[in-house]
Short mmCIF file of C-alpha atoms in Angstrom, two decimals:
data_model
loop_
_atom_site.label_atom_id
_atom_site.label_comp_id
_atom_site.label_asym_id
_atom_site.label_seq_id
_atom_site.Cartn_x
_atom_site.Cartn_y
_atom_site.Cartn_z
CA MET A 1 0.05 -0.05 0.04
CA ASP A 2 1.39 3.41 -0.91
CA ARG A 3 2.21 5.72 1.92
CA LEU A 4 0.08 8.82 1.45
CA LYS A 5 1.26 12.22 2.63
CA ASP A 6 -0.77 14.30 5.04
CA GLN A 7 -1.81 16.95 2.62
CA GLU A 8 -2.77 14.13 0.00
CA ARG A 9 -5.04 12.57 2.76
CA LEU A 10 -6.63 15.81 3.44
CA ARG A 11 -7.16 16.55 -0.40
CA ILE A 12 -8.73 13.37 -1.00
CA GLY A 13 -11.11 13.41 2.15
CA ASN A 14 -12.08 17.02 1.36
CA LYS A 15 -12.91 16.10 -2.15
CA ILE A 16 -15.27 13.26 -1.00
CA ILE A 17 -16.89 15.31 1.80
CA LYS A 18 -17.45 18.31 -0.36
CA ILE A 19 -19.47 16.06 -2.84
CA THR A 20 -21.48 14.63 0.00
CA ILE A 21 -22.25 17.95 1.33
CA LEU A 22 -23.61 19.54 -1.76
CA LEU A 23 -25.82 16.20 -2.25
CA ASN A 24 -27.03 16.68 1.41
CA ILE A 25 -27.95 20.18 0.90
CA LEU A 26 -29.95 19.18 -2.02
CA LEU A 27 -31.63 16.16 -0.23
CA THR A 28 -32.59 18.50 2.84
CA LEU A 29 -34.11 21.04 0.73
CA VAL A 30 -36.12 18.57 -1.39
CA LYS A 31 -37.24 16.25 1.38
CA VAL A 32 -38.32 18.84 3.80
CA GLY A 33 -40.19 20.58 0.95
CA ALA A 34 -41.90 17.40 -0.17
CA GLY A 35 -42.79 16.51 3.33
CA ILE A 36 -44.54 19.63 4.11
CA LEU A 37 -46.44 19.71 0.69
CA GLY A 38 -47.07 15.89 0.82
CA ASN A 39 -48.33 15.66 4.34
CA SER A 40 -45.40 13.31 5.36
CA LYS A 41 -43.85 13.98 8.91
CA ALA A 42 -41.70 10.90 8.18
CA MET A 43 -40.26 12.64 5.24
CA ILE A 44 -39.79 15.96 6.98
CA ALA A 45 -37.82 14.16 9.83
CA ASP A 46 -35.87 12.17 7.12
CA GLY A 47 -34.95 15.49 5.61
CA LEU A 48 -33.69 16.99 8.86
CA HIS A 49 -31.65 13.70 9.18
CA SER A 50 -29.95 14.67 5.96
CA GLY A 51 -29.28 18.04 7.29
CA SER A 52 -27.45 16.61 10.31
CA ASP A 53 -25.28 14.93 7.94
CA ILE A 54 -24.02 18.28 6.62
CA ILE A 55 -23.07 19.25 10.28
CA THR A 56 -21.06 15.89 10.70
CA SER A 57 -19.31 16.27 7.31
CA ILE A 58 -18.12 19.74 8.20
CA GLY A 59 -16.79 18.21 11.54
CA VAL A 60 -14.87 15.49 9.58
CA ILE A 61 -13.30 18.18 7.56
CA ALA A 62 -12.23 19.96 10.49
CA GLY A 63 -10.87 16.77 12.15
CA MET A 64 -8.84 15.83 9.13
CA PHE A 65 -7.54 19.31 8.83
CA PHE A 66 -6.13 19.34 12.31
CA ALA A 67 -4.85 15.83 12.06
CA SER A 68 -2.87 16.85 8.94
CA LYS A 69 -1.04 19.55 10.88
CA PRO A 70 2.77 18.76 11.55
CA ARG A 71 4.02 18.31 15.16
CA ASP A 72 4.91 21.18 17.32
CA GLU A 73 6.31 21.95 20.60
CA LYS A 74 3.08 21.27 22.24
CA HIS A 75 1.94 18.30 20.48
CA GLN A 76 5.25 16.55 19.71
CA TYR A 77 3.71 13.30 18.37
CA GLY A 78 1.65 15.23 15.94
CA HIS A 79 -2.05 15.74 15.62
CA GLU A 80 -3.38 12.45 14.09
CA LYS A 81 -5.67 11.86 17.19
CA ALA A 82 -7.94 14.77 15.98
CA GLU A 83 -9.59 12.31 13.81
CA SER A 84 -10.09 10.01 16.53
CA LEU A 85 -11.67 12.58 18.58
CA THR A 86 -13.75 13.67 15.47
CA ALA A 87 -14.92 9.94 15.21
CA PHE A 88 -15.77 9.63 18.96
CA LEU A 89 -18.04 12.79 18.59
CA LEU A 90 -19.71 11.54 15.38
CA ALA A 91 -20.17 8.08 16.77
CA ILE A 92 -22.09 9.67 19.86
CA ILE A 93 -24.21 11.78 17.27
CA LEU A 94 -24.87 8.72 15.17
CA THR A 95 -26.00 6.57 18.26
CA LEU A 96 -28.34 9.54 19.48
CA VAL A 97 -29.81 9.70 15.98
CA GLY A 98 -30.63 6.01 16.38
CA VAL A 99 -32.10 6.55 19.67
CA ARG A 100 -34.09 9.42 18.35
CA ILE A 101 -35.44 7.47 15.22
CA GLY A 102 -36.63 4.60 17.67
CA TYR A 103 -38.16 7.06 20.29
CA GLU A 104 -40.31 8.77 17.40
CA SER A 105 -41.14 5.35 15.88
CA ILE A 106 -42.53 3.89 19.31
CA LYS A 107 -44.23 7.26 19.93
CA MET A 108 -46.17 6.96 16.71
CA ILE A 109 -47.26 3.34 17.49
CA LEU A 110 -48.43 4.18 21.03
CA MET A 111 -50.27 7.37 19.98
CA HIS A 112 -51.49 6.01 16.63
CA THR A 113 -50.35 9.19 14.86
CA TYR A 114 -50.16 7.75 11.53
CA GLU A 115 -49.93 9.91 8.27
CA ASN A 116 -51.33 9.34 4.74
CA PRO A 117 -48.89 11.07 2.49
CA GLN A 118 -48.91 11.96 -1.06
CA GLY A 119 -47.94 9.19 -3.62
CA TYR A 120 -44.90 11.26 -5.11
CA THR A 121 -43.16 11.39 -1.76
CA ALA A 122 -42.39 7.55 -2.42
CA VAL A 123 -40.49 8.56 -5.52
CA ILE A 124 -38.45 11.20 -3.53
CA ALA A 125 -37.82 8.50 -0.90
CA VAL A 126 -36.39 5.98 -3.65
CA VAL A 127 -34.12 8.64 -5.07
CA SER A 128 -32.99 9.38 -1.63
CA ILE A 129 -31.99 5.97 -0.87
CA PHE A 130 -29.93 5.65 -4.17
CA ILE A 131 -28.11 8.89 -3.39
CA LYS A 132 -27.32 8.29 0.17
CA GLU A 133 -26.01 4.78 -0.72
CA TYR A 134 -23.93 6.20 -3.06
CA GLN A 135 -22.66 8.73 -0.60
CA PHE A 136 -21.99 5.76 1.78
CA ARG A 137 -19.90 3.86 -0.80
CA ILE A 138 -17.73 6.72 -1.87
CA THR A 139 -17.16 7.82 1.60
CA ARG A 140 -16.48 4.27 2.92
CA ASP A 141 -14.13 3.55 0.15
CA ALA A 142 -12.07 6.68 0.97
CA ALA A 143 -12.02 5.96 4.61
CA MET A 144 -10.57 2.58 4.06
CA LYS A 145 -8.09 4.00 1.59
CA LEU A 146 -6.99 6.74 4.11
CA ASN A 147 -7.50 4.61 7.13
CA SER A 148 -9.66 7.27 8.69
CA ASN A 149 -12.21 6.27 11.38
CA ALA A 150 -13.49 9.67 11.21
CA LEU A 151 -14.39 9.37 7.71
CA MET A 152 -15.80 5.72 8.29
CA SER A 153 -18.13 7.33 10.97
CA ASP A 154 -19.60 9.85 8.41
CA ALA A 155 -19.85 6.99 5.99
CA TRP A 156 -22.06 5.10 8.23
CA HIS A 157 -24.02 8.28 9.17
CA HIS A 158 -25.02 8.47 5.28
CA ARG A 159 -25.95 4.66 5.58
CA SER A 160 -28.20 5.44 8.55
CA ASP A 161 -29.84 8.05 6.42
CA SER A 162 -30.39 5.56 3.59
CA LEU A 163 -31.97 3.13 6.09
CA SER A 164 -34.08 5.84 7.43
CA SER A 165 -35.34 6.67 3.76
CA ILE A 166 -36.21 2.97 3.53
CA ALA A 167 -38.29 3.25 6.74
CA VAL A 168 -40.05 6.19 5.14
CA LEU A 169 -40.78 4.37 1.77
CA ALA A 170 -42.06 1.44 3.77
CA GLY A 171 -44.47 3.81 5.67
CA ILE A 172 -45.58 5.53 2.49
CA ILE A 173 -46.30 2.26 0.72
CA GLY A 174 -47.89 0.78 3.87
CA ALA A 175 -50.22 4.02 4.31
CA LYS A 176 -51.32 3.49 0.63
CA LEU A 177 -52.09 -0.03 1.16
CA GLY A 178 -53.81 0.50 4.50
CA TYR A 179 -51.08 -0.63 6.79
CA THR A 180 -49.96 2.61 8.26
CA PHE A 181 -48.30 0.76 11.02
CA LEU A 182 -45.41 -0.24 8.80
CA ASP A 183 -43.70 3.00 8.92
CA PRO A 184 -42.93 3.32 12.67
CA LEU A 185 -42.20 -0.57 12.67
CA ALA A 186 -39.51 -0.24 10.22
CA GLY A 187 -38.36 2.72 11.95
CA ILE A 188 -37.60 0.67 15.11
CA GLY A 189 -35.62 -1.70 13.12
CA VAL A 190 -33.46 0.94 11.47
CA SER A 191 -33.06 2.49 15.03
CA LEU A 192 -31.52 -0.82 16.20
CA ILE A 193 -29.32 -1.09 13.33
CA VAL A 194 -27.97 2.67 13.67
CA ILE A 195 -27.43 2.21 17.41
CA LYS A 196 -25.27 -0.90 16.80
CA ILE A 197 -23.16 0.78 14.17
CA GLY A 198 -22.77 3.92 16.35
CA VAL A 199 -21.62 1.89 19.30
CA GLN A 200 -19.08 -0.05 17.20
CA ILE A 201 -17.60 3.26 15.84
CA LEU A 202 -17.48 4.61 19.37
CA THR A 203 -15.66 1.70 20.67
CA ALA A 204 -13.10 1.87 17.99
CA SER A 205 -12.45 5.59 18.26
CA ILE A 206 -12.17 5.06 22.26
CA ASP A 207 -9.52 2.41 21.48
CA GLU A 208 -7.61 4.82 19.15
CA LEU A 209 -7.67 7.61 21.91
CA MET A 210 -6.44 5.14 24.44
CA ASP A 211 -3.38 3.89 22.37
CA ALA A 212 -4.86 0.32 21.61
CA SER A 213 -2.65 -1.92 19.53
CA ILE A 214 -3.01 -3.35 16.01
CA GLU A 215 -3.88 -6.78 15.07
CA GLN A 216 -1.64 -9.48 17.05
CA GLU A 217 -1.14 -11.10 13.57
CA LYS A 218 0.55 -8.10 12.15
CA ILE A 219 2.87 -7.71 15.23
CA GLU A 220 3.84 -11.35 14.94
CA GLY A 221 4.64 -10.76 11.20
CA PHE A 222 6.75 -7.95 12.04
CA ILE A 223 8.63 -9.96 14.63
CA GLU A 224 9.18 -12.94 12.36
CA LYS A 225 10.64 -10.69 9.44
CA ILE A 226 12.84 -8.54 11.87
CA GLU A 227 14.45 -11.79 13.35
CA LYS A 228 15.51 -12.74 9.83
CA ILE A 229 17.72 -9.68 9.56
CA GLU A 230 21.38 -10.33 9.67
CA ASP A 231 23.00 -10.12 13.21
CA VAL A 232 19.43 -10.05 14.96
CA MET A 233 19.56 -12.61 17.58
CA LYS A 234 16.04 -11.98 18.88
CA VAL A 235 13.35 -9.44 19.18
CA THR A 236 12.63 -9.23 22.99
CA ASP A 237 9.80 -6.76 22.82
CA LEU A 238 7.60 -5.14 19.97
CA ARG A 239 4.76 -2.75 20.91
CA VAL A 240 2.37 -0.80 18.69
CA ARG A 241 0.14 1.99 19.70
CA LYS A 242 -2.56 3.45 17.42
CA HIS A 243 -2.26 7.31 16.96
CA GLY A 244 -5.36 8.49 14.92
CA SER A 245 -5.07 7.12 11.52
CA LYS A 246 -1.44 5.98 12.01
CA ALA A 247 0.48 3.94 14.56
CA CYS A 248 3.74 4.10 16.23
CA VAL A 249 6.02 1.11 17.00
CA ASP A 250 8.53 0.61 19.74
CA ILE A 251 11.08 -2.40 19.34
CA LYS A 252 13.69 -4.03 21.53
CA ILE A 253 16.31 -6.08 19.51
CA CYS A 254 18.79 -8.44 21.09
CA VAL A 255 22.35 -8.48 19.42
CA ASN A 256 25.79 -9.67 20.11
CA PRO A 257 27.30 -7.25 22.48
CA LEU A 258 30.79 -7.31 20.75
CA LEU A 259 29.08 -5.45 17.76
CA SER A 260 30.23 -1.97 17.30
CA VAL A 261 27.84 0.98 17.73
CA VAL A 262 27.65 1.59 14.02
CA GLU A 263 26.78 -2.00 13.44
CA GLY A 264 23.95 -1.90 16.10
CA HIS A 265 22.77 1.32 14.62
CA THR A 266 22.70 -0.14 11.17
CA ILE A 267 20.66 -3.11 12.35
CA GLY A 268 18.21 -0.65 13.92
CA GLU A 269 17.83 1.09 10.75
CA ARG A 270 17.01 -2.07 8.80
CA ALA A 271 14.37 -3.02 11.25
CA GLU A 272 12.91 0.56 11.00
CA ASP A 273 12.81 0.44 7.14
CA LEU A 274 11.40 -2.86 7.14
CA ILE A 275 8.37 -2.08 9.22
CA LEU A 276 7.67 1.39 7.42
CA LYS A 277 7.59 -0.46 4.05
CA GLU A 278 5.59 -3.36 5.46
CA ASP A 279 2.66 -1.16 6.54
CA SER A 280 1.81 2.25 5.27
CA MET A 281 -0.18 3.31 8.50
CA ILE A 282 2.98 3.02 10.68
CA LYS A 283 4.06 6.64 11.40
CA GLU A 284 7.17 6.15 13.43
CA VAL A 285 9.43 3.27 14.56
CA ILE A 286 11.71 3.47 17.72
CA VAL A 287 14.45 0.76 18.04
CA HIS A 288 16.22 -0.03 20.99
CA ILE A 289 19.45 -2.26 20.63
CA ASP A 290 20.14 -4.62 23.72
CA PRO A 291 23.34 -6.64 24.16
CA CYS A 292 22.35 -10.15 24.40
CA GLU A 293 23.90 -11.60 27.54
CA GLU A 294 21.95 -13.83 30.04
CA LYS A 295 23.43 -11.74 32.91
CA LYS A 296 21.90 -8.50 31.48
CA LYS A 297 18.59 -7.55 33.22
CA ASN A 298 17.08 -6.16 30.04
CA CYS A 299 17.59 -9.37 28.27
CA THR A 300 14.92 -12.12 28.64
CA ASP A 301 15.52 -15.68 29.65
CA SER A 302 14.74 -17.12 26.28
CA CYS A 303 17.43 -14.68 24.68
CA PRO A 304 20.40 -16.87 23.13
CA LYS A 305 23.78 -16.75 24.61
CA THR A 306 26.34 -14.48 23.29
CA LYS A 307 28.07 -15.60 20.05
CA ASN A 308 31.93 -15.67 20.12
#
């Protein structure tokens, strides 16, 4: 995978978000207008949901902008966690949106406040579903390419709007067939899906903010390849912590204590280059070289004896 520069990540992210913001402005105006004229409270609510996507997308732009800033005296490890913080806030909003959809749906069932909307609102709901699904897919693909949890949160916000439009469509069709209860019933199902997604993204963003590690399989792969480097006797420790969209690696390598400082430094550089080339999400690698003697406290019991 190619290593994208911060400014390139920001450019790609902004391009996608600008497209989704323009589409959401159009959807908000059309849905709210059609809901008012077509006697559909569900359509009005769906339009306001699209409006909330505009706000969250602006938040993603801000998060990616701050994350792209270089490190400074106050933030010496960079600003990548700005994306994690943005994802955290968006996940909370997404979860609350799901709760709100469920609350309004249950309220409609209990109070029997069903609507009989105009037929053309169904056409608008279908168009909305396709547009929101398109927004979800382009945003999700960009999020995967950029390894951005904030952008992925925004993608699922679009998907929640698509599901909401499906519920609206079901309600409109149900009302025309005489089954007006289908709208709030579908809304409850959408609510559960949105809440589930929101909690998953919230958990992932909390992990990033708390310096969670990457997959254990990747760590084991790093160790295996580093130990194949010439003069590396053993990797005694390798830790990885997520830092927003990127990750930092700390390694301890056991080598022959008779090697010179220059030789030890060369080994460390080889290990660093290997990991940086292996995974594009790795931002920084710190290598600590240990002399490999059983009497040394910083060498594990499993460390090989000194080579003569």
